[in-house]
Amino acid sequence: MNENGRWLPWLVLGGAILYLVFKMIPLGDSPTGLHLQELGALAVQDGGRIKPFDSMARTTLMLISGKQDYKDENDRTQPAIKWVMDVMTHKPSAAASKVFRIENDQVLSLLGLQPRSETHFRYALDEFRDRSKLRQLWDKAEAAKLVPERERDTFQVKVIELQSHLHLYMALDNQFSPRLLPPSSPGEQDWRSVVEAFKSLSNPEANLLKIAEQDRDLAMVLAILKAYEGNDAKVFNKMVAEYRKDVDQRYAVDTSRIDTELFFNHFEPFYQCGLLYAVVFLLSCLSWFGWSDTLNRSAFWLMVVALVVHIWALITRMYLMDRWLVFVTNLYSSAVFIGAGCALLCLVLERLYRNGIANLVGAVLAGLTMIVAQHLAAGDTLEMMRAVLDTNFWLATHVTCVTFGYTATFVAGFLGLVYILRGVLTSSLDKDMARTMGKMIYGIVCFATLLSFTGTVLGGIWADQSWGRFWGWDPKENGALLIVIWNALILHARWGGMVKQRGMAVLAVAGNMVTGWSWFGTNQLGVGLHAYGFNNTLATGLVIFWVSQVVVIALGSLPLQRWASYAALTAASPTVQPESTPSATKPTGKRRGKRGEAGYFPGPA
Amino acid sequence: MSKTSIQVATPPSAGPAGPPLQRQPDRLRVLKKIGQALASLRLTVVLFVLSMFLVFTGTLAMRDSGLWVTLSGYFRCWIAWIPLQVFVPFGQVFLGLPMNLRVPGGFYYPGGWLLGTALLVNLLAAHALRFKFLKRADRSFLLQHAEATDSAAMTILLRIAHFILFRIAWKRSGILMIHSGLVILMLGEFITGKFASEALMPIVIGESANYLQNSDRVELAFLQDDPNDPGKEHVIVVPDQMLRKNGVIEDERLPFTVEIIRFIPNADVRKRTAGDEAAATRGVGVDAVLEEQPPSVGADSNQQADMPGAYVKLSDKKSGASLGTYLLWVYLGEQEIGPGPNGYRIDLRYKRSYQPYQIYLEEFHHDVYPGTEIPKNFSSRVRLIPEEGESREVVIYMNNPLRYEKQTFYQSGTLKADAGTVLQVVQNPGAEMPYIACALVCLGMLVHFGLHLGSFLQRRTES
């Protein structure tokens, strides 16, 4: 190892921790301005759970604009809660802020808008608030709703989507949302919006004092809104603090959960992880050009830090949902969980082999899953579970296990990918490296078989427990079955000597395609019990992924003479028949090496 | 698999077991070759690929033809017919093919049972031909005990124990467990496919039900109250297959002839408008018409069953006078036939099978998450009343079924406007097999891969 580089891992580690600590520091309210942070800590009921107002504002804005903050009419970045309050108090800036994301050409022309990439296709309501245009939009959307869901074309889907976004806006504008007011009587569960509370007044009045006599909470909220409207920071801050304390106490709001969620929102741990994984990737790439040992060690320790944050985030999500060990509740959480699983598995591999490959694979996979998750995050990612899914035991066992099976299959597949790319494009895949990578892939495939089989079977048992069908041939179940069979196929092909390292790498890459299908493809078909998320972007993304994997498989199937590593090897010693290079399709009839790792049935003596 | 090819290619003396090949008669050699081909890992891999394609196309087929059609046409059959149209939805979702694309043609393909059987044969052949048992410890203390004891059961048990402990190498025990688990799993799925039955039991709150309802079949029922016993009624049913071929049905027990004018496998009822021909002349359907619907998709997210309807004309057996044409539909309920003989009622309903017990629905809950429409739980408090013996109260809710006799009752759905519950009743003689199978496979994998990992780590520390 290079003596000069000893300080580098420490530097990277220290830098990462400093950065994270910096990101953790709460923003805080300015003493003289409006206390929007404190406002964000108010409890609201949304999507079936009590959460901070801040979360509700972020998810609403996220749905409409695809981001959790926005640029106001003066082009300054503002928090989501400011926008929500602006809409609720009918401030002119609300309709002037460019928050509606409209990308579809047909929808844009319907509203008479020009495609505008400089604002990332975000438009202000003022730009299309025209009675006749909105009327048209409404008619188109209502017509589109009559078309069965799976037969709708992109325009129809997008028109309905925009209409639902306008509904969200209108709900805020009419103060039908959020549900800021606790239930009127202790036995009730439903929180109330301003309008609901106002309508249930026995004696509706405009005078706040008169309202306060009937419904103190309502009077407080109205006063807060009024102070916000008048930009009266002093009254606003006093009322918000008082109201928060009052509600939290009287309704026993779980303030530690609220505070944790606020911190989570602010810290954005998955985003920070994504950044760290990107740096790990860079370090791993740099290690090919020199200082490889110290750079790999830096990458390793940085990945450890990223994984700690990642796992903390997963645990925090479970705490917020109050579902321990339930890592995965929807597609979004499956993506972030798979990311953590990949990183963890690769750290273990890196520890065992110390060759930097697992670092690279882990960083790529974890980073990619973060990007995928970003695209899946529509609305509240901590959503409630529908009746049949509402069981912590099976969510914790079956779903976790199956998802971990996906994880392992992906890790094996990406190791295969590295094997092929290195072998074909570089001369660095020598005999030892090929053998080591073969072992890595083989070990992970074994692991993947175990996990995916166990997970699939646990799902079957759950199904048998809940509706008496062990195997329902549901598309998602079938997808998991495909992964199991594919992994078993790789193992049997190897045990039978049909493939060796190269063949296994090629098969493992094909495993990526199978897993991609099982993870997202089956949902896209819109059939079955697991059909919980059709998404156009996902369909396109999946096709791109498949095509890329097919390209790698094609590369891997190139004749060995075309492999750069093979050329380098034969050039070095022309007589050597490298062990890394038996053809994937032609059996050599030679039993491979040691029996301990490969023995299946005892061979001829 | 390579070993097969080695054994064929290498000199005979290299064979793993048995006398050298030259001495074997030709017929034996051919048999051995066939056996080796059946047992080969190459065949395993080919079968895996074939199975994956079948599972994949079956999944695609579910989109348009529903769960049960796919099950019987792909997985629970010997030969499957795969229409090319199956691949179109895939192209539509992922590759942007036009929505109205229709592709004719198709091809035959080995069905689930054929592939399953082939895998089974392959597996058994592999174990029979290539699995070597250890020679050591031919006479263990267990065997000695086995020979000494008189009890036959004990002898067998001891012999099995000896076999497991001394004749199987530990290294192979994982594989053996995995494979025997898989055999049980496949047999279990076969038994389920052949013998399991699923039916629904809808119950209205405050009422009881004593029959199961099979929503892929209907029956035409003629009901008549028993004049001597007010609580009882006589039922004569016309089964499904007779209804589906339109025509005239006569039965000596019925005082009229029944003509099925039109049977519609999936229909909806709507009000008759000016343009519609008046089809029904009597009963509640006079002002309505049946509208044909496309067959519903079983694996659809809302799991709809087909709702058949029919126009049925009745005429007096003796005089031949018409008793009217009735519009019948599965959710329309009983209709009086009249004015006519003996107060008969007519009803097209899902096929019922009566049970020796009653279930009375005391309470039904449909909970949602506060402030949303998302269902949180469905639960039914029922009283199970057997023909003889004590009745008992049970709460059935999601993931918590009632097991009674050989049937299992699951909370499945709700009647319109939460008026009652729908239970799914399953009877499956193979229900326990997957549990045993899975325990075996998982344990086997842990042993097998655990041994690998152990030796790998050991070699690592050594080097």
PDB file of N, CA, C and O in Angstrom, chain A residues 45 48 150 190 352-353 385-388 391 442 453 457 462 464-469 472-473 478 496 525 527-528 543 600-601, chain B residues 2 41-42 59 62-63 67 71 94 130 172 179 189 198 299 369-372 375 399 410 424 435 438 441 445 449 452 456 460:
ATOM      1  N   GLN A  45     -54.130  15.641  10.118  1.00  0.00           N
ATOM      2  CA  GLN A  45     -54.460  14.273   9.732  1.00  0.00           C
ATOM      3  C   GLN A  45     -54.535  14.227   8.212  1.00  0.00           C
ATOM      4  O   GLN A  45     -55.247  15.004   7.593  1.00  0.00           O
ATOM      5  N   GLY A  48     -54.780   9.144   6.442  1.00  0.00           N
ATOM      6  CA  GLY A  48     -55.046   8.147   7.470  1.00  0.00           C
ATOM      7  C   GLY A  48     -54.110   8.171   8.650  1.00  0.00           C
ATOM      8  O   GLY A  48     -54.167   7.299   9.510  1.00  0.00           O
ATOM      9  N   ARG A 150     -56.899   0.764 -17.993  1.00  0.00           N
ATOM     10  CA  ARG A 150     -55.746   0.229 -18.711  1.00  0.00           C
ATOM     11  C   ARG A 150     -55.790   0.527 -20.193  1.00  0.00           C
ATOM     12  O   ARG A 150     -54.867   0.210 -20.919  1.00  0.00           O
ATOM     13  N   ASP A 190     -62.004  11.280  13.150  1.00  0.00           N
ATOM     14  CA  ASP A 190     -61.730  12.121  11.995  1.00  0.00           C
ATOM     15  C   ASP A 190     -61.417  13.551  12.412  1.00  0.00           C
ATOM     16  O   ASP A 190     -62.213  14.203  13.083  1.00  0.00           O
ATOM     17  N   LEU A 352     -14.533  -9.487   2.277  1.00  0.00           N
ATOM     18  CA  LEU A 352     -13.992 -10.812   2.019  1.00  0.00           C
ATOM     19  C   LEU A 352     -12.902 -10.774   0.948  1.00  0.00           C
ATOM     20  O   LEU A 352     -11.908 -11.469   1.042  1.00  0.00           O
ATOM     21  N   TYR A 353     -13.120  -9.984  -0.107  1.00  0.00           N
ATOM     22  CA  TYR A 353     -12.221 -10.081  -1.263  1.00  0.00           C
ATOM     23  C   TYR A 353     -11.286  -8.887  -1.412  1.00  0.00           C
ATOM     24  O   TYR A 353     -10.264  -8.988  -2.084  1.00  0.00           O
ATOM     25  N   MET A 385     -51.603   0.734   4.888  1.00  0.00           N
ATOM     26  CA  MET A 385     -51.721  -0.535   4.197  1.00  0.00           C
ATOM     27  C   MET A 385     -53.177  -0.953   4.093  1.00  0.00           C
ATOM     28  O   MET A 385     -53.898  -0.930   5.084  1.00  0.00           O
ATOM     29  N   ARG A 386     -53.584  -1.343   2.909  1.00  0.00           N
ATOM     30  CA  ARG A 386     -54.951  -1.823   2.714  1.00  0.00           C
ATOM     31  C   ARG A 386     -55.194  -3.087   3.534  1.00  0.00           C
ATOM     32  O   ARG A 386     -54.264  -3.814   3.853  1.00  0.00           O
ATOM     33  N   ALA A 387     -56.491  -3.308   3.786  1.00  0.00           N
ATOM     34  CA  ALA A 387     -56.883  -4.330   4.751  1.00  0.00           C
ATOM     35  C   ALA A 387     -56.061  -5.616   4.693  1.00  0.00           C
ATOM     36  O   ALA A 387     -55.447  -5.990   5.682  1.00  0.00           O
ATOM     37  N   VAL A 388     -56.005  -6.271   3.530  1.00  0.00           N
ATOM     38  CA  VAL A 388     -55.401  -7.599   3.527  1.00  0.00           C
ATOM     39  C   VAL A 388     -53.897  -7.531   3.764  1.00  0.00           C
ATOM     40  O   VAL A 388     -53.273  -8.472   4.252  1.00  0.00           O
ATOM     41  N   THR A 391     -50.736  -6.597   7.987  1.00  0.00           N
ATOM     42  CA  THR A 391     -50.286  -7.559   8.979  1.00  0.00           C
ATOM     43  C   THR A 391     -48.781  -7.470   9.086  1.00  0.00           C
ATOM     44  O   THR A 391     -48.075  -7.723   8.115  1.00  0.00           O
ATOM     45  N   TYR A 442     -20.960 -16.806  -7.895  1.00  0.00           N
ATOM     46  CA  TYR A 442     -21.548 -18.074  -7.469  1.00  0.00           C
ATOM     47  C   TYR A 442     -22.110 -17.973  -6.048  1.00  0.00           C
ATOM     48  O   TYR A 442     -23.252 -18.364  -5.783  1.00  0.00           O
ATOM     49  N   PHE A 453     -36.305 -18.063  -2.779  1.00  0.00           N
ATOM     50  CA  PHE A 453     -37.196 -19.203  -2.561  1.00  0.00           C
ATOM     51  C   PHE A 453     -37.947 -19.050  -1.238  1.00  0.00           C
ATOM     52  O   PHE A 453     -39.166 -19.163  -1.178  1.00  0.00           O
ATOM     53  N   VAL A 457     -41.983 -18.566  -0.862  1.00  0.00           N
ATOM     54  CA  VAL A 457     -42.752 -19.550  -0.125  1.00  0.00           C
ATOM     55  C   VAL A 457     -43.490 -18.913   1.054  1.00  0.00           C
ATOM     56  O   VAL A 457     -44.656 -19.219   1.314  1.00  0.00           O
ATOM     57  N   TRP A 462     -48.561 -16.976   3.455  1.00  0.00           N
ATOM     58  CA  TRP A 462     -49.428 -15.837   3.784  1.00  0.00           C
ATOM     59  C   TRP A 462     -50.734 -15.951   2.999  1.00  0.00           C
ATOM     60  O   TRP A 462     -51.833 -15.833   3.549  1.00  0.00           O
ATOM     61  N   ASP A 464     -52.069 -18.534   1.762  1.00  0.00           N
ATOM     62  CA  ASP A 464     -52.874 -19.649   2.257  1.00  0.00           C
ATOM     63  C   ASP A 464     -53.579 -19.261   3.545  1.00  0.00           C
ATOM     64  O   ASP A 464     -54.717 -19.646   3.781  1.00  0.00           O
ATOM     65  N   GLN A 465     -52.889 -18.484   4.373  1.00  0.00           N
ATOM     66  CA  GLN A 465     -53.494 -18.051   5.634  1.00  0.00           C
ATOM     67  C   GLN A 465     -54.612 -17.051   5.391  1.00  0.00           C
ATOM     68  O   GLN A 465     -55.558 -16.990   6.161  1.00  0.00           O
ATOM     69  N   SER A 466     -54.488 -16.225   4.360  1.00  0.00           N
ATOM     70  CA  SER A 466     -55.471 -15.159   4.264  1.00  0.00           C
ATOM     71  C   SER A 466     -56.560 -15.425   3.247  1.00  0.00           C
ATOM     72  O   SER A 466     -57.633 -14.874   3.382  1.00  0.00           O
ATOM     73  N   TRP A 467     -56.333 -16.218   2.224  1.00  0.00           N
ATOM     74  CA  TRP A 467     -57.486 -16.593   1.420  1.00  0.00           C
ATOM     75  C   TRP A 467     -57.440 -18.012   0.891  1.00  0.00           C
ATOM     76  O   TRP A 467     -58.094 -18.353  -0.079  1.00  0.00           O
ATOM     77  N   GLY A 468     -56.654 -18.848   1.514  1.00  0.00           N
ATOM     78  CA  GLY A 468     -56.777 -20.266   1.238  1.00  0.00           C
ATOM     79  C   GLY A 468     -56.210 -20.713  -0.088  1.00  0.00           C
ATOM     80  O   GLY A 468     -56.616 -21.715  -0.633  1.00  0.00           O
ATOM     81  N   ARG A 469     -55.294 -19.956  -0.624  1.00  0.00           N
ATOM     82  CA  ARG A 469     -54.657 -20.366  -1.865  1.00  0.00           C
ATOM     83  C   ARG A 469     -53.180 -20.273  -1.643  1.00  0.00           C
ATOM     84  O   ARG A 469     -52.638 -19.181  -1.555  1.00  0.00           O
ATOM     85  N   GLY A 472     -51.371 -18.696  -5.825  1.00  0.00           N
ATOM     86  CA  GLY A 472     -52.499 -18.135  -6.563  1.00  0.00           C
ATOM     87  C   GLY A 472     -52.164 -17.823  -8.008  1.00  0.00           C
ATOM     88  O   GLY A 472     -52.981 -17.314  -8.735  1.00  0.00           O
ATOM     89  N   TRP A 473     -50.934 -18.100  -8.443  1.00  0.00           N
ATOM     90  CA  TRP A 473     -50.483 -17.761  -9.790  1.00  0.00           C
ATOM     91  C   TRP A 473     -50.692 -16.278 -10.066  1.00  0.00           C
ATOM     92  O   TRP A 473     -50.993 -15.874 -11.176  1.00  0.00           O
ATOM     93  N   ASN A 478     -45.705 -15.028  -9.652  1.00  0.00           N
ATOM     94  CA  ASN A 478     -45.042 -15.659 -10.786  1.00  0.00           C
ATOM     95  C   ASN A 478     -43.691 -15.008 -11.047  1.00  0.00           C
ATOM     96  O   ASN A 478     -42.731 -15.687 -11.383  1.00  0.00           O
ATOM     97  N   GLY A 496     -23.546 -28.693 -13.497  1.00  0.00           N
ATOM     98  CA  GLY A 496     -23.443 -29.635 -14.599  1.00  0.00           C
ATOM     99  C   GLY A 496     -22.304 -29.317 -15.546  1.00  0.00           C
ATOM    100  O   GLY A 496     -22.161 -29.966 -16.567  1.00  0.00           O
ATOM    101  N   LEU A 525     -48.426  -4.425 -15.861  1.00  0.00           N
ATOM    102  CA  LEU A 525     -49.505  -5.099 -16.576  1.00  0.00           C
ATOM    103  C   LEU A 525     -50.865  -4.737 -15.997  1.00  0.00           C
ATOM    104  O   LEU A 525     -51.886  -4.905 -16.637  1.00  0.00           O
ATOM    105  N   VAL A 527     -52.542  -6.130 -13.555  1.00  0.00           N
ATOM    106  CA  VAL A 527     -53.374  -7.275 -13.203  1.00  0.00           C
ATOM    107  C   VAL A 527     -52.940  -7.775 -11.843  1.00  0.00           C
ATOM    108  O   VAL A 527     -51.774  -7.712 -11.502  1.00  0.00           O
ATOM    109  N   GLY A 528     -53.899  -8.266 -11.072  1.00  0.00           N
ATOM    110  CA  GLY A 528     -53.525  -9.022  -9.895  1.00  0.00           C
ATOM    111  C   GLY A 528     -53.504  -8.228  -8.614  1.00  0.00           C
ATOM    112  O   GLY A 528     -53.738  -7.027  -8.584  1.00  0.00           O
ATOM    113  N   VAL A 543     -37.677  -0.613 -19.976  1.00  0.00           N
ATOM    114  CA  VAL A 543     -37.279  -1.021 -21.327  1.00  0.00           C
ATOM    115  C   VAL A 543     -35.816  -0.643 -21.566  1.00  0.00           C
ATOM    116  O   VAL A 543     -35.025  -1.446 -22.069  1.00  0.00           O
ATOM    117  N   TYR A 600     -21.486 -31.654  -6.936  1.00  0.00           N
ATOM    118  CA  TYR A 600     -22.923 -31.788  -6.864  1.00  0.00           C
ATOM    119  C   TYR A 600     -23.225 -33.254  -6.653  1.00  0.00           C
ATOM    120  O   TYR A 600     -23.648 -33.683  -5.596  1.00  0.00           O
ATOM    121  N   PHE A 601     -22.942 -34.048  -7.638  1.00  0.00           N
ATOM    122  CA  PHE A 601     -22.901 -35.478  -7.460  1.00  0.00           C
ATOM    123  C   PHE A 601     -21.454 -35.885  -7.644  1.00  0.00           C
ATOM    124  O   PHE A 601     -20.750 -35.293  -8.451  1.00  0.00           O
TER     125      PHE A 601
ATOM    126  N   SER B   2     -22.424 -32.415 -18.468  1.00  0.00           N
ATOM    127  CA  SER B   2     -21.144 -32.823 -18.983  1.00  0.00           C
ATOM    128  C   SER B   2     -20.841 -34.269 -18.602  1.00  0.00           C
ATOM    129  O   SER B   2     -20.232 -34.991 -19.358  1.00  0.00           O
ATOM    130  N   LEU B  41     -28.379 -33.141 -16.029  1.00  0.00           N
ATOM    131  CA  LEU B  41     -28.577 -31.757 -15.594  1.00  0.00           C
ATOM    132  C   LEU B  41     -28.900 -30.867 -16.781  1.00  0.00           C
ATOM    133  O   LEU B  41     -29.552 -29.840 -16.652  1.00  0.00           O
ATOM    134  N   ARG B  42     -28.430 -31.291 -17.952  1.00  0.00           N
ATOM    135  CA  ARG B  42     -28.743 -30.523 -19.153  1.00  0.00           C
ATOM    136  C   ARG B  42     -30.262 -30.477 -19.360  1.00  0.00           C
ATOM    137  O   ARG B  42     -30.828 -29.436 -19.671  1.00  0.00           O
ATOM    138  N   THR B  59     -48.499 -15.430 -17.147  1.00  0.00           N
ATOM    139  CA  THR B  59     -48.704 -14.145 -16.485  1.00  0.00           C
ATOM    140  C   THR B  59     -49.294 -13.132 -17.452  1.00  0.00           C
ATOM    141  O   THR B  59     -50.220 -12.392 -17.121  1.00  0.00           O
ATOM    142  N   MET B  62     -52.956 -13.696 -18.189  1.00  0.00           N
ATOM    143  CA  MET B  62     -53.897 -13.326 -17.131  1.00  0.00           C
ATOM    144  C   MET B  62     -54.512 -11.955 -17.358  1.00  0.00           C
ATOM    145  O   MET B  62     -55.605 -11.687 -16.906  1.00  0.00           O
ATOM    146  N   ARG B  63     -53.809 -11.122 -18.073  1.00  0.00           N
ATOM    147  CA  ARG B  63     -54.320  -9.775 -18.271  1.00  0.00           C
ATOM    148  C   ARG B  63     -55.644  -9.793 -19.017  1.00  0.00           C
ATOM    149  O   ARG B  63     -56.557  -9.058 -18.693  1.00  0.00           O
ATOM    150  N   LEU B  67     -57.770 -15.305 -14.294  1.00  0.00           N
ATOM    151  CA  LEU B  67     -56.997 -16.291 -13.549  1.00  0.00           C
ATOM    152  C   LEU B  67     -57.384 -17.723 -13.902  1.00  0.00           C
ATOM    153  O   LEU B  67     -56.540 -18.545 -14.208  1.00  0.00           O
ATOM    154  N   LEU B  71     -55.228 -20.621 -15.579  1.00  0.00           N
ATOM    155  CA  LEU B  71     -54.857 -21.799 -14.801  1.00  0.00           C
ATOM    156  C   LEU B  71     -55.129 -23.067 -15.589  1.00  0.00           C
ATOM    157  O   LEU B  71     -54.264 -23.933 -15.708  1.00  0.00           O
ATOM    158  N   PHE B  94     -44.948  -1.835 -22.940  1.00  0.00           N
ATOM    159  CA  PHE B  94     -43.529  -1.509 -22.898  1.00  0.00           C
ATOM    160  C   PHE B  94     -42.971  -0.974 -24.216  1.00  0.00           C
ATOM    161  O   PHE B  94     -42.000  -0.244 -24.220  1.00  0.00           O
ATOM    162  N   ARG B 130     -27.507 -41.445 -10.101  1.00  0.00           N
ATOM    163  CA  ARG B 130     -26.219 -40.835  -9.817  1.00  0.00           C
ATOM    164  C   ARG B 130     -25.935 -40.646  -8.339  1.00  0.00           C
ATOM    165  O   ARG B 130     -24.827 -40.341  -7.962  1.00  0.00           O
ATOM    166  N   ARG B 172     -24.287 -34.242   0.878  1.00  0.00           N
ATOM    167  CA  ARG B 172     -25.424 -34.408  -0.024  1.00  0.00           C
ATOM    168  C   ARG B 172     -26.764 -34.241   0.690  1.00  0.00           C
ATOM    169  O   ARG B 172     -27.795 -34.231   0.045  1.00  0.00           O
ATOM    170  N   HIS B 179     -34.499 -31.453  -2.681  1.00  0.00           N
ATOM    171  CA  HIS B 179     -35.203 -32.123  -3.764  1.00  0.00           C
ATOM    172  C   HIS B 179     -36.441 -32.847  -3.284  1.00  0.00           C
ATOM    173  O   HIS B 179     -37.473 -32.826  -3.959  1.00  0.00           O
ATOM    174  N   GLU B 189     -49.119 -29.069  -5.371  1.00  0.00           N
ATOM    175  CA  GLU B 189     -49.778 -28.200  -6.348  1.00  0.00           C
ATOM    176  C   GLU B 189     -50.658 -29.034  -7.276  1.00  0.00           C
ATOM    177  O   GLU B 189     -51.749 -28.615  -7.671  1.00  0.00           O
ATOM    178  N   GLU B 198     -62.977 -24.036  -4.316  1.00  0.00           N
ATOM    179  CA  GLU B 198     -63.165 -22.727  -3.707  1.00  0.00           C
ATOM    180  C   GLU B 198     -64.575 -22.281  -3.996  1.00  0.00           C
ATOM    181  O   GLU B 198     -65.060 -22.451  -5.108  1.00  0.00           O
ATOM    182  N   ALA B 299     -58.363 -12.185 -12.757  1.00  0.00           N
ATOM    183  CA  ALA B 299     -57.261 -11.659 -11.951  1.00  0.00           C
ATOM    184  C   ALA B 299     -57.278 -10.145 -11.909  1.00  0.00           C
ATOM    185  O   ALA B 299     -56.326  -9.508 -11.519  1.00  0.00           O
ATOM    186  N   TYR B 369     -59.318   3.736   7.413  1.00  0.00           N
ATOM    187  CA  TYR B 369     -58.391   4.620   8.116  1.00  0.00           C
ATOM    188  C   TYR B 369     -59.055   5.989   8.291  1.00  0.00           C
ATOM    189  O   TYR B 369     -59.732   6.459   7.368  1.00  0.00           O
ATOM    190  N   PRO B 370     -58.892   6.607   9.434  1.00  0.00           N
ATOM    191  CA  PRO B 370     -59.601   7.856   9.700  1.00  0.00           C
ATOM    192  C   PRO B 370     -59.321   8.909   8.623  1.00  0.00           C
ATOM    193  O   PRO B 370     -58.179   9.102   8.217  1.00  0.00           O
ATOM    194  N   GLY B 371     -60.400   9.534   8.170  1.00  0.00           N
ATOM    195  CA  GLY B 371     -60.253  10.614   7.202  1.00  0.00           C
ATOM    196  C   GLY B 371     -59.978  10.138   5.790  1.00  0.00           C
ATOM    197  O   GLY B 371     -59.635  10.931   4.936  1.00  0.00           O
ATOM    198  N   THR B 372     -60.086   8.824   5.518  1.00  0.00           N
ATOM    199  CA  THR B 372     -59.835   8.318   4.168  1.00  0.00           C
ATOM    200  C   THR B 372     -60.878   7.262   3.816  1.00  0.00           C
ATOM    201  O   THR B 372     -61.730   6.936   4.611  1.00  0.00           O
ATOM    202  N   PRO B 375     -59.583   0.940   3.072  1.00  0.00           N
ATOM    203  CA  PRO B 375     -60.079  -0.054   4.028  1.00  0.00           C
ATOM    204  C   PRO B 375     -58.976  -0.506   4.978  1.00  0.00           C
ATOM    205  O   PRO B 375     -57.853  -0.761   4.563  1.00  0.00           O
ATOM    206  N   ASN B 399     -56.792 -12.255   7.339  1.00  0.00           N
ATOM    207  CA  ASN B 399     -55.658 -13.047   7.813  1.00  0.00           C
ATOM    208  C   ASN B 399     -55.980 -13.871   9.041  1.00  0.00           C
ATOM    209  O   ASN B 399     -55.093 -14.331   9.740  1.00  0.00           O
ATOM    210  N   TYR B 410     -62.642 -17.846   4.913  1.00  0.00           N
ATOM    211  CA  TYR B 410     -61.841 -16.628   4.931  1.00  0.00           C
ATOM    212  C   TYR B 410     -62.730 -15.419   4.711  1.00  0.00           C
ATOM    213  O   TYR B 410     -63.697 -15.484   3.949  1.00  0.00           O
ATOM    214  N   GLN B 424     -64.989 -16.613   1.802  1.00  0.00           N
ATOM    215  CA  GLN B 424     -64.472 -17.566   0.824  1.00  0.00           C
ATOM    216  C   GLN B 424     -64.254 -18.888   1.549  1.00  0.00           C
ATOM    217  O   GLN B 424     -63.623 -18.924   2.596  1.00  0.00           O
ATOM    218  N   TYR B 435     -46.391 -26.640   3.321  1.00  0.00           N
ATOM    219  CA  TYR B 435     -45.714 -26.298   4.571  1.00  0.00           C
ATOM    220  C   TYR B 435     -44.553 -27.257   4.829  1.00  0.00           C
ATOM    221  O   TYR B 435     -43.442 -26.838   5.145  1.00  0.00           O
ATOM    222  N   CYS B 438     -41.845 -26.701   2.148  1.00  0.00           N
ATOM    223  CA  CYS B 438     -41.038 -25.498   2.291  1.00  0.00           C
ATOM    224  C   CYS B 438     -40.062 -25.625   3.431  1.00  0.00           C
ATOM    225  O   CYS B 438     -38.916 -25.192   3.330  1.00  0.00           O
ATOM    226  N   VAL B 441     -37.208 -27.685   2.076  1.00  0.00           N
ATOM    227  CA  VAL B 441     -36.338 -27.006   1.103  1.00  0.00           C
ATOM    228  C   VAL B 441     -35.484 -25.953   1.786  1.00  0.00           C
ATOM    229  O   VAL B 441     -34.276 -25.875   1.567  1.00  0.00           O
ATOM    230  N   MET B 445     -31.519 -25.949   1.939  1.00  0.00           N
ATOM    231  CA  MET B 445     -30.670 -24.896   1.380  1.00  0.00           C
ATOM    232  C   MET B 445     -29.721 -24.374   2.436  1.00  0.00           C
ATOM    233  O   MET B 445     -28.546 -24.109   2.156  1.00  0.00           O
ATOM    234  N   PHE B 449     -25.924 -24.704   1.434  1.00  0.00           N
ATOM    235  CA  PHE B 449     -25.130 -23.491   1.238  1.00  0.00           C
ATOM    236  C   PHE B 449     -24.285 -23.186   2.469  1.00  0.00           C
ATOM    237  O   PHE B 449     -23.195 -22.628   2.360  1.00  0.00           O
ATOM    238  N   HIS B 452     -21.173 -25.114   2.121  1.00  0.00           N
ATOM    239  CA  HIS B 452     -20.315 -24.432   1.144  1.00  0.00           C
ATOM    240  C   HIS B 452     -19.603 -23.259   1.787  1.00  0.00           C
ATOM    241  O   HIS B 452     -18.403 -23.098   1.655  1.00  0.00           O
ATOM    242  N   PHE B 456     -15.714 -22.674   2.417  1.00  0.00           N
ATOM    243  CA  PHE B 456     -15.100 -21.509   1.776  1.00  0.00           C
ATOM    244  C   PHE B 456     -14.339 -20.663   2.797  1.00  0.00           C
ATOM    245  O   PHE B 456     -13.189 -20.294   2.599  1.00  0.00           O
ATOM    246  N   ARG B 460     -10.337 -19.940   3.279  1.00  0.00           N
ATOM    247  CA  ARG B 460      -9.848 -18.564   3.330  1.00  0.00           C
ATOM    248  C   ARG B 460      -8.905 -18.352   4.504  1.00  0.00           C
ATOM    249  O   ARG B 460      -7.829 -17.787   4.366  1.00  0.00           O
TER     250      ARG B 460
END
